[in-house]
């Protein structure tokens, strides 16, 4: 074998080297109160501190094949008579400091949050709460509205394949609309936390690398990677999540492609042994944080010379990202 190939460091080694060059040894672990979470290494202390709100309740015009509204059903619905401000005032009384405002989508891929934009501004200014948005695609008025409201960050799923937009999301939008949304949010100086769902096209990789290429054109707060979980009672319930090998390679290539961008593993990923394998792969690839880490991962990260930090808000909702 050619000696140069033999000496070529593996993608994993390269990726971890990139991490060491661009970041200190801190690694972030997140356990938002969206669900009860406890391991021998990490236990929630105040599940109320972070809450997620849906501006459409459990209504959505898309019924995506991987979700079918399951993601928004557990969120706190906004009662339109009472309004978002009053809802947040009550949550603050119970100890909530950060809210994620999201909701179902319209056919064009937009989440209808603009009628709440004045309340969003008041929640920040009068209640001093942190507001993270999880929008769909946005237009200029929405980007400007979010900027004027002073939101702390904007998350959105980036879909890199037109077939997935059509066959999975049933959305009247294009990859260009996601690109334009990233441009508008960047132009208005918002801190963006784009999400890529690995294995989104019925468990297969299709647009993930195109989504990564799209995202890396922009200055973002953090890149959030989640993995398809074939959810019960959805059209994808019988699909298989992507192979851990494909996921591991994507982690490494994302680390190398975006060397000084914080890359975090979000809440959604299959559990059990699958989770143990991909969480270890995330550490080995030099990623910066993991939500709901598998048992033993925190100690493993210490053996790699990393210093764990613990948060009880969603990974995309770190203000100091
Ligand atoms: S648009 Fe969002 S809430 Fe609606 S089905 Fe798709 S992923 Fe679920």
Coordinates of C-alpha atoms and ligand atoms in Angstrom, one line a residue:
X1 CA 0.0 0.0 0.0
X2 CA 1.2 3.5 -0.8
X3 CA 2.8 4.8 2.4
X4 CA 1.3 8.2 2.0
X5 CA -2.3 6.7 2.1
X6 CA -1.3 4.6 5.1
X7 CA -0.1 7.7 7.0
X8 CA -3.2 9.7 6.0
X9 CA -5.0 10.5 9.2
X10 CA -8.6 9.2 9.2
X11 CA -11.5 11.6 8.8
X12 CA -12.3 11.2 12.5
X13 CA -8.8 12.2 13.5
X14 CA -8.8 15.2 11.2
X15 CA -12.2 16.3 12.5
X16 CA -11.1 16.1 16.1
X17 CA -7.9 18.0 15.3
X18 CA -10.1 20.8 13.7
X19 CA -12.1 21.0 17.0
X20 CA -8.9 21.3 19.1
X21 CA -7.6 24.1 16.7
X22 CA -10.8 26.1 16.8
X23 CA -12.4 25.6 20.2
X24 CA -11.4 25.4 23.9
X25 CA -12.1 22.1 25.7
X26 CA -15.7 23.0 26.8
X27 CA -18.5 20.7 25.7
X28 CA -22.1 21.5 26.3
X29 CA -24.8 19.1 27.4
X30 CA -28.5 20.1 27.3
X31 CA -31.6 18.6 29.0
X32 CA -34.6 20.9 28.3
X33 CA -37.7 20.3 30.3
X34 CA -39.6 19.1 27.2
X35 CA -39.3 15.6 28.7
X36 CA -38.1 14.1 31.9
X37 CA -34.4 13.3 31.7
X38 CA -32.0 11.7 34.2
X39 CA -28.9 9.6 33.8
X40 CA -26.2 8.8 36.4
X41 CA -24.2 11.8 34.9
X42 CA -26.9 14.4 34.3
X43 CA -30.2 15.2 36.1
X44 CA -32.6 18.1 35.4
X45 CA -33.0 20.5 38.3
X46 CA -35.7 22.9 37.0
X47 CA -37.8 21.5 34.0
X48 CA -39.9 24.7 34.0
X49 CA -36.9 26.9 33.0
X50 CA -37.5 26.3 29.3
X51 CA -40.9 25.8 27.5
X52 CA -42.0 25.5 23.9
X53 CA -45.1 27.2 22.5
X54 CA -47.0 26.6 19.3
X55 CA -48.8 29.6 17.7
X56 CA -51.1 27.2 15.8
X57 CA -51.8 24.7 18.6
X58 CA -51.6 21.3 17.0
X59 CA -52.8 22.6 13.6
X60 CA -50.6 22.4 10.6
X61 CA -51.3 22.5 6.8
X62 CA -48.5 20.2 5.8
X63 CA -48.7 16.9 7.7
X64 CA -45.2 16.0 6.8
X65 CA -44.6 12.2 6.5
X66 CA -42.0 12.1 9.3
X67 CA -44.0 14.2 11.7
X68 CA -47.8 14.5 11.0
X69 CA -48.0 17.2 13.6
X70 CA -46.5 15.0 16.4
X71 CA -43.7 17.6 17.0
X72 CA -46.1 20.4 17.9
X73 CA -48.8 18.4 19.8
X74 CA -46.9 18.5 23.1
X75 CA -46.2 22.3 22.8
X76 CA -48.2 24.8 24.8
X77 CA -50.9 26.3 22.5
X78 CA -51.4 30.1 22.3
X79 CA -55.0 30.9 23.2
X80 CA -55.7 33.7 20.8
X81 CA -58.1 35.5 23.2
X82 CA -55.5 35.5 26.0
X83 CA -52.5 36.1 23.6
X84 CA -48.8 35.1 23.8
X85 CA -47.8 37.9 26.2
X86 CA -50.3 36.7 28.9
X87 CA -49.3 33.1 28.4
X88 CA -45.6 34.0 28.9
X89 CA -46.4 36.1 31.9
X90 CA -48.0 33.1 33.5
X91 CA -45.0 30.8 32.5
X92 CA -42.6 33.3 34.0
X93 CA -44.5 33.1 37.3
X94 CA -43.8 29.3 37.2
X95 CA -40.0 29.9 36.7
X96 CA -39.7 29.8 32.9
X97 CA -36.9 32.0 31.6
X98 CA -36.7 31.0 27.9
X99 CA -39.5 30.1 25.5
X100 CA -39.2 28.5 22.1
X101 CA -42.0 29.9 19.8
X102 CA -42.9 27.6 16.9
X103 CA -46.0 26.2 15.3
X104 CA -47.5 24.3 12.4
X105 CA -46.8 25.5 8.9
X106 CA -48.9 26.9 6.1
X107 CA -48.6 25.3 2.6
X108 CA -45.9 27.8 1.6
X109 CA -43.7 26.6 4.5
X110 CA -44.2 29.7 6.7
X111 CA -45.2 29.5 10.4
X112 CA -47.8 32.2 11.0
X113 CA -46.2 34.0 13.9
X114 CA -46.4 37.6 12.6
X115 CA -49.7 38.3 14.4
X116 CA -47.9 37.7 17.6
X117 CA -44.9 39.9 16.8
X118 CA -45.9 42.8 19.1
X119 CA -46.4 40.3 22.0
X120 CA -43.0 38.7 21.2
X121 CA -41.4 42.2 21.6
X122 CA -43.2 42.8 24.9
X123 CA -42.2 39.4 26.3
X124 CA -38.6 40.3 25.8
X125 CA -38.8 44.0 26.9
X126 CA -41.4 43.8 29.7
X127 CA -40.9 40.3 31.1
X128 CA -37.2 40.0 30.3
X129 CA -37.7 36.5 29.0
X130 CA -35.5 35.0 26.2
X131 CA -37.3 34.2 23.0
X132 CA -36.1 31.6 20.5
X133 CA -38.1 31.2 17.3
X134 CA -38.4 28.0 15.2
X135 CA -39.8 29.3 12.0
X136 CA -40.2 27.7 8.5
X137 CA -39.2 29.7 5.5
X138 CA -39.5 33.5 6.0
X139 CA -40.0 36.6 3.8
X140 CA -38.5 40.1 4.3
X141 CA -41.4 41.3 6.5
X142 CA -41.0 38.4 8.8
X143 CA -37.2 38.8 9.0
X144 CA -37.6 42.5 9.8
X145 CA -40.3 41.7 12.3
X146 CA -38.1 39.3 14.2
X147 CA -35.2 41.8 14.2
X148 CA -37.4 44.6 15.5
X149 CA -38.9 42.3 18.1
X150 CA -35.3 41.6 19.3
X151 CA -35.6 37.8 19.4
X152 CA -32.5 36.0 20.7
X153 CA -32.3 33.5 17.9
X154 CA -34.0 31.9 15.0
X155 CA -34.0 28.1 14.2
X156 CA -35.3 26.6 11.0
X157 CA -35.0 23.3 9.3
X158 CA -33.0 23.4 6.0
X159 CA -34.0 20.9 3.4
X160 CA -31.5 20.4 0.6
X161 CA -33.5 18.3 -1.8
X162 CA -36.6 19.3 -3.8
X163 CA -37.9 15.8 -3.8
X164 CA -37.9 15.9 0.0
X165 CA -39.7 19.2 0.1
X166 CA -42.4 17.7 -2.3
X167 CA -42.6 14.1 -1.1
X168 CA -42.0 14.4 2.6
X169 CA -43.2 18.0 3.5
X170 CA -45.8 18.4 0.7
X171 CA -44.7 22.1 0.8
X172 CA -45.2 24.6 -2.0
X173 CA -41.6 25.9 -1.7
X174 CA -38.2 25.3 -3.1
X175 CA -34.6 24.8 -1.8
X176 CA -34.1 28.4 -3.1
X177 CA -36.7 29.6 -0.6
X178 CA -34.7 28.1 2.3
X179 CA -31.5 29.8 0.9
X180 CA -33.4 33.1 0.6
X181 CA -34.7 32.7 4.2
X182 CA -31.1 32.2 5.4
X183 CA -30.0 35.3 3.4
X184 CA -32.8 37.5 4.8
X185 CA -32.3 36.4 8.4
X186 CA -28.5 37.0 8.0
X187 CA -29.0 40.4 6.4
X188 CA -31.2 41.5 9.3
X189 CA -28.4 40.4 11.7
X190 CA -30.3 37.6 13.4
X191 CA -28.5 34.8 15.2
X192 CA -29.5 31.7 13.1
X193 CA -29.5 28.1 14.3
X194 CA -30.3 26.0 11.2
X195 CA -31.2 22.4 11.6
X196 CA -30.4 19.5 9.3
X197 CA -32.5 16.3 9.8
X198 CA -30.3 13.4 8.8
X199 CA -32.1 10.6 6.9
X200 CA -35.1 12.8 6.4
X201 CA -36.0 11.3 3.0
X202 CA -37.7 8.2 4.3
X203 CA -34.5 7.2 6.3
X204 CA -32.2 7.8 3.4
X205 CA -29.6 10.6 2.9
X206 CA -30.6 12.8 0.0
X207 CA -30.3 16.6 0.6
X208 CA -28.2 16.7 3.7
X209 CA -24.9 17.6 2.1
X210 CA -26.6 20.1 -0.2
X211 CA -28.2 21.6 3.0
X212 CA -24.7 21.8 4.6
X213 CA -23.3 23.5 1.5
X214 CA -26.2 26.0 1.6
X215 CA -25.7 26.7 5.3
X216 CA -22.0 27.2 5.3
X217 CA -22.4 30.2 3.0
X218 CA -23.8 32.1 6.0
X219 CA -22.5 33.3 9.3
X220 CA -24.6 31.3 11.8
X221 CA -24.9 31.0 15.6
X222 CA -24.8 27.2 15.5
X223 CA -25.6 24.2 13.3
X224 CA -28.0 21.7 14.9
X225 CA -28.0 18.1 13.7
X226 CA -30.9 15.8 14.4
X227 CA -31.6 12.3 13.1
X228 CA -34.9 10.9 11.7
X229 CA -36.9 9.0 14.4
X230 CA -39.5 6.9 12.6
X231 CA -42.4 8.1 14.8
X232 CA -45.4 5.8 15.6
X233 CA -48.6 6.6 13.8
X234 CA -46.8 8.6 11.0
X235 CA -46.3 7.5 7.3
X236 CA -42.7 6.9 8.2
X237 CA -43.3 4.6 11.2
X238 CA -41.9 1.6 9.4
X239 CA -38.9 3.3 7.9
X240 CA -35.4 2.7 9.3
X241 CA -33.2 5.6 10.6
X242 CA -30.1 6.2 8.5
X243 CA -27.1 3.9 9.3
X244 CA -24.8 5.1 12.1
X245 CA -21.9 4.9 9.6
X246 CA -23.5 7.5 7.3
X247 CA -24.3 9.7 10.4
X248 CA -20.8 9.4 11.7
X249 CA -19.3 10.4 8.3
X250 CA -21.6 13.4 8.1
X251 CA -20.6 14.5 11.6
X252 CA -16.9 14.4 10.6
X253 CA -17.4 16.2 7.2
X254 CA -19.6 18.9 8.8
X255 CA -16.9 19.5 11.4
X256 CA -14.2 19.9 8.8
X257 CA -16.5 21.9 6.5
X258 CA -17.4 24.4 9.2
X259 CA -14.3 24.4 11.4
X260 CA -15.2 27.4 13.7
X261 CA -19.0 27.0 13.8
X262 CA -20.6 25.4 16.9
X263 CA -22.2 22.1 15.9
X264 CA -24.6 20.5 18.3
X265 CA -26.6 17.3 18.4
X266 CA -30.3 18.1 19.0
X267 CA -33.0 16.3 20.9
X268 CA -34.4 14.2 18.0
X269 CA -32.5 10.9 17.4
X270 CA -33.2 7.2 17.8
X271 CA -32.6 5.9 21.4
X272 CA -30.9 2.8 22.8
X273 CA -27.7 1.4 21.3
X274 CA -28.1 3.7 18.2
X275 CA -27.9 6.7 20.5
X276 CA -24.8 5.4 22.3
X277 CA -23.0 4.9 18.9
X278 CA -23.9 8.3 17.4
X279 CA -23.3 10.3 20.7
X280 CA -19.8 8.7 20.9
X281 CA -19.3 9.5 17.2
X282 CA -20.3 13.1 17.9
X283 CA -17.6 13.4 20.6
X284 CA -15.0 11.7 18.3
X285 CA -15.9 14.0 15.4
X286 CA -15.2 17.1 17.6
X287 CA -18.7 18.4 17.8
X288 CA -19.5 20.9 20.5
X289 CA -22.6 19.6 22.4
X290 CA -25.3 17.0 22.8
X291 CA -28.9 17.2 24.0
X292 CA -30.1 14.4 26.3
X293 CA -26.7 12.6 26.2
X294 CA -26.6 8.8 26.3
X295 CA -25.5 7.2 29.6
X296 CA -21.7 7.2 29.9
X297 CA -21.0 9.9 27.2
X298 CA -20.2 12.7 29.6
X299 CA -17.5 10.6 31.2
X300 CA -16.3 9.5 27.8
X301 CA -15.9 13.1 26.8
X302 CA -13.8 13.7 29.9
X303 CA -11.4 10.9 28.8
X304 CA -11.0 12.9 25.5
X305 CA -9.8 16.0 27.6
X306 CA -13.2 17.8 27.3
X307 CA -14.9 19.8 30.1
X308 CA -18.6 19.2 30.4
X309 CA -21.0 22.2 30.9
X310 CA -24.7 21.6 31.7
X311 CA -27.8 23.5 30.5
X312 CA -31.5 23.0 30.8
X313 CA -32.7 24.8 27.7
X314 CA -32.8 23.4 24.2
X315 CA -29.4 23.3 22.5
X316 CA -30.5 25.7 19.7
X317 CA -31.7 28.1 22.4
X318 CA -28.3 29.0 23.9
X319 CA -28.2 32.8 23.9
X320 CA -24.4 32.9 24.2
X321 CA -24.0 30.5 21.3
Ligands
LIG1 S1 -44.7 21.5 9.3 FE1 -43.7 21.0 11.2 S2 -45.4 20.6 12.6 FE2 -46.2 20.5 10.5 S3 -46.1 18.3 10.1 FE3 -44.3 19.3 9.2 S4 -42.7 19.1 10.8 FE4 -44.7 18.7 11.8

